[in-house]
Amino acid sequence: MVQFIQAQNVGLAYLEERFSLQLAEDEAFFTEWFENLPEITDLEKPDLDKIKLHFLRLVKYPPLSEETVKLVVLSPLLNLAGFYDEPFYMRGEQSIQISAEDEGEIIRGRIDILVIQEQFWLLVIESKRSSFSLLEAIPQALVYMLANPSQDKPSFGLVTNGSHFIFIKLTEQNIPKYALSDEFTLLKRKNELYQVLSVLKNLSKSLS
């Protein structure tokens, strides 16, 4: 009998056991988040500062929902990074399911935002309410990335709760491997949204 599992209930240990998922130790595996990053322009900086200001103002009036995080933080960031332009297109709240061979288990879930180019799943974005730990969101994002129908190309993910951001890279050739970026936060005096946008612009450029 097939057992259905919700993606939000899956942990890294489960993915390692069922899908042979491995953490890539080589820093060269995921250079897209720190090498050859484009500069943030003087025109973009005020927009990023405003995103930070709006988010910090909203945090004063909890609870801050996932929908608000997407509206106030994610949407303007993706727009500035070029993911609303050709050749990309966006889909929100997409259902997925994956299964491990001969395990009799199917994982189901819904992706918050999916960026697609020529039928390839390029960027999976999982947003959470502001009080949610990103460590809990990473396995869920990896589930969605493992469901990528184009396994010959890497897929990228971003998990955020509005104030913190972590990028993910996954490859599925032979053995599925993943790596994480450093964690960025807009709570520091120096607005790390500059770096978040720089990484997003780098992904947009390399995948277009």
Short mmCIF file of C-alpha atoms in Angstrom, two decimals:
data_model
loop_
_atom_site.label_atom_id
_atom_site.label_comp_id
_atom_site.label_asym_id
_atom_site.label_seq_id
_atom_site.Cartn_x
_atom_site.Cartn_y
_atom_site.Cartn_z
CA MET A 1 0.00 0.00 0.00
CA VAL A 2 1.36 3.40 -1.00
CA GLN A 3 2.04 5.81 1.87
CA PHE A 4 1.71 9.55 1.24
CA ILE A 5 4.01 11.94 3.11
CA GLN A 6 3.73 15.73 3.23
CA ALA A 7 6.88 17.56 2.13
CA GLN A 8 6.88 19.77 5.23
CA ASN A 9 7.25 16.67 7.39
CA VAL A 10 10.39 15.41 5.63
CA GLY A 11 13.86 15.87 7.13
CA LEU A 12 17.37 15.64 5.69
CA ALA A 13 17.93 12.17 7.21
CA TYR A 14 14.90 10.86 5.31
CA LEU A 15 16.16 12.33 2.00
CA GLU A 16 19.63 10.89 2.59
CA GLU A 17 18.20 7.43 3.26
CA ARG A 18 15.52 7.29 0.58
CA PHE A 19 17.16 9.27 -2.24
CA SER A 20 20.88 8.85 -1.41
CA LEU A 21 21.13 12.64 -1.15
CA GLN A 22 24.60 13.86 -0.21
CA LEU A 23 25.99 17.17 0.99
CA ALA A 24 28.74 18.34 -1.39
CA GLU A 25 31.85 19.16 0.63
CA ASP A 26 33.82 20.72 -2.24
CA GLU A 27 33.45 24.52 -2.21
CA ALA A 28 33.79 24.50 -6.01
CA PHE A 29 30.43 22.68 -6.26
CA PHE A 30 28.45 25.87 -5.58
CA THR A 31 30.37 28.95 -6.65
CA GLU A 32 27.37 30.80 -8.08
CA TRP A 33 26.61 32.42 -4.73
CA PHE A 34 30.04 34.02 -4.18
CA GLU A 35 32.10 34.18 -7.40
CA ASN A 36 31.96 36.86 -10.11
CA LEU A 37 28.89 38.50 -8.64
CA PRO A 38 27.52 41.57 -10.47
CA GLU A 39 27.69 44.94 -8.77
CA ILE A 40 24.58 46.49 -7.29
CA THR A 41 23.88 49.79 -9.04
CA ASP A 42 23.19 53.12 -7.38
CA LEU A 43 19.67 52.94 -8.81
CA GLU A 44 19.03 49.57 -7.15
CA LYS A 45 20.32 50.47 -3.69
CA PRO A 46 17.38 52.75 -2.72
CA ASP A 47 14.93 50.00 -3.74
CA LEU A 48 16.76 47.46 -1.57
CA ASP A 49 16.89 49.87 1.36
CA LYS A 50 13.15 50.42 0.98
CA ILE A 51 12.46 46.64 1.00
CA LYS A 52 14.38 46.39 4.26
CA LEU A 53 12.57 49.38 5.75
CA HIS A 54 9.14 48.03 4.79
CA PHE A 55 9.89 44.58 6.22
CA LEU A 56 11.23 45.90 9.52
CA ARG A 57 8.19 48.14 9.88
CA LEU A 58 5.81 45.22 9.29
CA VAL A 59 7.64 43.03 11.82
CA LYS A 60 6.45 45.43 14.51
CA TYR A 61 2.90 44.21 13.89
CA PRO A 62 3.00 40.38 14.07
CA PRO A 63 2.11 37.88 12.85
CA LEU A 64 3.82 38.32 9.46
CA SER A 65 2.44 35.70 7.06
CA GLU A 66 4.13 33.89 4.17
CA GLU A 67 1.99 35.85 1.72
CA THR A 68 3.24 39.13 3.18
CA VAL A 69 6.86 37.93 2.95
CA LYS A 70 6.32 37.12 -0.73
CA LEU A 71 4.63 40.45 -1.42
CA VAL A 72 6.97 42.77 0.48
CA VAL A 73 10.34 41.03 0.06
CA LEU A 74 10.40 38.31 -2.61
CA SER A 75 8.41 39.95 -5.38
CA PRO A 76 10.50 43.15 -5.60
CA LEU A 77 13.75 41.15 -5.33
CA LEU A 78 12.79 38.83 -8.19
CA ASN A 79 11.74 41.82 -10.27
CA LEU A 80 15.08 43.58 -9.72
CA ALA A 81 16.94 40.35 -10.56
CA GLY A 82 15.17 40.00 -13.91
CA PHE A 83 13.16 36.86 -13.19
CA TYR A 84 9.95 38.48 -14.43
CA ASP A 85 11.52 39.02 -17.87
CA GLU A 86 12.15 36.71 -20.83
CA PRO A 87 13.20 33.91 -20.98
CA PHE A 88 11.83 33.21 -17.49
CA TYR A 89 8.30 32.89 -16.29
CA MET A 90 6.86 32.45 -12.84
CA ARG A 91 4.43 30.01 -11.33
CA GLY A 92 3.11 30.12 -7.80
CA GLU A 93 1.68 27.41 -5.54
CA GLN A 94 2.63 24.46 -7.75
CA SER A 95 1.86 20.92 -6.57
CA ILE A 96 4.59 18.28 -6.83
CA GLN A 97 5.10 14.68 -5.82
CA ILE A 98 8.12 12.39 -5.91
CA SER A 99 8.73 8.79 -4.90
CA ALA A 100 11.78 6.74 -4.01
CA GLU A 101 12.24 3.52 -5.95
CA ASP A 102 10.64 0.47 -4.35
CA GLU A 103 9.89 2.31 -1.11
CA GLY A 104 6.11 2.51 -1.52
CA GLU A 105 6.14 6.14 -0.38
CA ILE A 106 5.14 9.30 -2.24
CA ILE A 107 6.03 12.79 -1.02
CA ARG A 108 3.55 15.51 -1.83
CA GLY A 109 3.84 19.24 -1.41
CA ARG A 110 3.31 22.69 -2.89
CA ILE A 111 6.06 25.04 -4.07
CA ASP A 112 5.58 28.69 -3.13
CA ILE A 113 7.25 30.13 -6.25
CA LEU A 114 8.71 28.31 -9.23
CA VAL A 115 10.86 30.03 -11.88
CA ILE A 116 10.93 28.17 -15.18
CA GLN A 117 12.87 28.53 -18.40
CA GLU A 118 12.12 26.29 -21.39
CA GLN A 119 10.41 23.73 -19.16
CA PHE A 120 13.41 23.51 -16.84
CA TRP A 121 12.88 24.16 -13.16
CA LEU A 122 15.55 26.67 -12.41
CA LEU A 123 14.77 28.31 -9.10
CA VAL A 124 12.56 26.98 -6.34
CA ILE A 125 11.60 29.54 -3.72
CA GLU A 126 10.15 28.50 -0.41
CA SER A 127 9.00 31.36 1.79
CA LYS A 128 7.99 31.05 5.42
CA ARG A 129 6.46 33.31 8.02
CA SER A 130 8.95 35.59 9.74
CA SER A 131 9.21 33.42 12.89
CA PHE A 132 10.03 30.25 10.92
CA SER A 133 13.53 28.73 11.03
CA LEU A 134 15.18 28.27 7.64
CA LEU A 135 16.69 24.98 8.84
CA GLU A 136 13.19 23.54 8.72
CA ALA A 137 12.54 24.90 5.22
CA ILE A 138 15.70 23.49 3.58
CA PRO A 139 14.55 19.83 3.43
CA GLN A 140 11.20 20.94 2.02
CA ALA A 141 12.90 22.97 -0.72
CA LEU A 142 15.16 20.00 -1.54
CA VAL A 143 12.09 17.79 -1.97
CA TYR A 144 10.78 20.17 -4.62
CA MET A 145 14.18 20.39 -6.29
CA LEU A 146 14.45 16.59 -6.43
CA ALA A 147 11.18 16.63 -8.39
CA ASN A 148 12.89 18.65 -11.15
CA PRO A 149 11.99 16.90 -14.45
CA SER A 150 15.29 18.06 -16.02
CA GLN A 151 17.83 16.09 -14.02
CA ASP A 152 20.73 16.74 -16.38
CA LYS A 153 20.96 20.38 -15.26
CA PRO A 154 21.47 21.84 -11.78
CA SER A 155 18.53 23.43 -10.00
CA PHE A 156 18.71 26.24 -7.50
CA GLY A 157 16.61 27.08 -4.50
CA LEU A 158 16.10 29.98 -2.15
CA VAL A 159 14.54 29.72 1.28
CA THR A 160 13.61 32.82 3.21
CA ASN A 161 11.50 33.99 6.11
CA GLY A 162 11.77 37.60 4.98
CA SER A 163 14.71 38.51 7.19
CA HIS A 164 17.09 35.61 6.44
CA PHE A 165 18.04 33.97 3.14
CA ILE A 166 19.85 30.76 2.14
CA PHE A 167 20.54 29.64 -1.43
CA ILE A 168 20.66 25.94 -2.40
CA LYS A 169 22.15 24.13 -5.38
CA LEU A 170 21.24 20.57 -6.35
CA THR A 171 22.60 18.27 -9.05
CA GLU A 172 21.10 14.85 -9.77
CA GLN A 173 23.55 13.21 -12.15
CA ASN A 174 24.40 9.77 -10.74
CA ILE A 175 24.09 10.64 -7.04
CA PRO A 176 22.02 13.68 -5.98
CA LYS A 177 24.21 16.28 -4.27
CA TYR A 178 23.41 19.64 -2.73
CA ALA A 179 25.19 22.57 -1.12
CA LEU A 180 24.12 25.67 0.77
CA SER A 181 25.27 29.26 0.66
CA ASP A 182 26.06 31.27 3.74
CA GLU A 183 23.02 32.73 5.45
CA PHE A 184 22.26 36.34 4.57
CA THR A 185 20.25 38.62 6.82
CA LEU A 186 18.80 42.09 6.48
CA LEU A 187 19.00 42.56 10.27
CA LYS A 188 22.63 43.66 10.12
CA ARG A 189 23.59 47.32 9.88
CA LYS A 190 25.01 46.62 6.43
CA ASN A 191 22.06 45.70 4.23
CA GLU A 192 22.81 42.14 3.06
CA LEU A 193 19.91 42.35 0.63
CA TYR A 194 22.56 43.85 -1.67
CA GLN A 195 24.32 40.47 -1.64
CA VAL A 196 21.07 38.53 -1.99
CA LEU A 197 20.14 40.53 -5.09
CA SER A 198 23.66 40.11 -6.46
CA VAL A 199 23.36 36.31 -6.19
CA LEU A 200 19.90 36.37 -7.79
CA LYS A 201 21.22 38.52 -10.65
CA ASN A 202 24.11 36.11 -11.10
CA LEU A 203 21.72 33.15 -11.32
CA SER A 204 19.48 35.04 -13.73
CA LYS A 205 22.43 35.85 -15.97
CA SER A 206 23.93 32.36 -15.95
CA LEU A 207 20.60 30.60 -16.57
CA SER A 208 19.18 32.89 -19.24
#
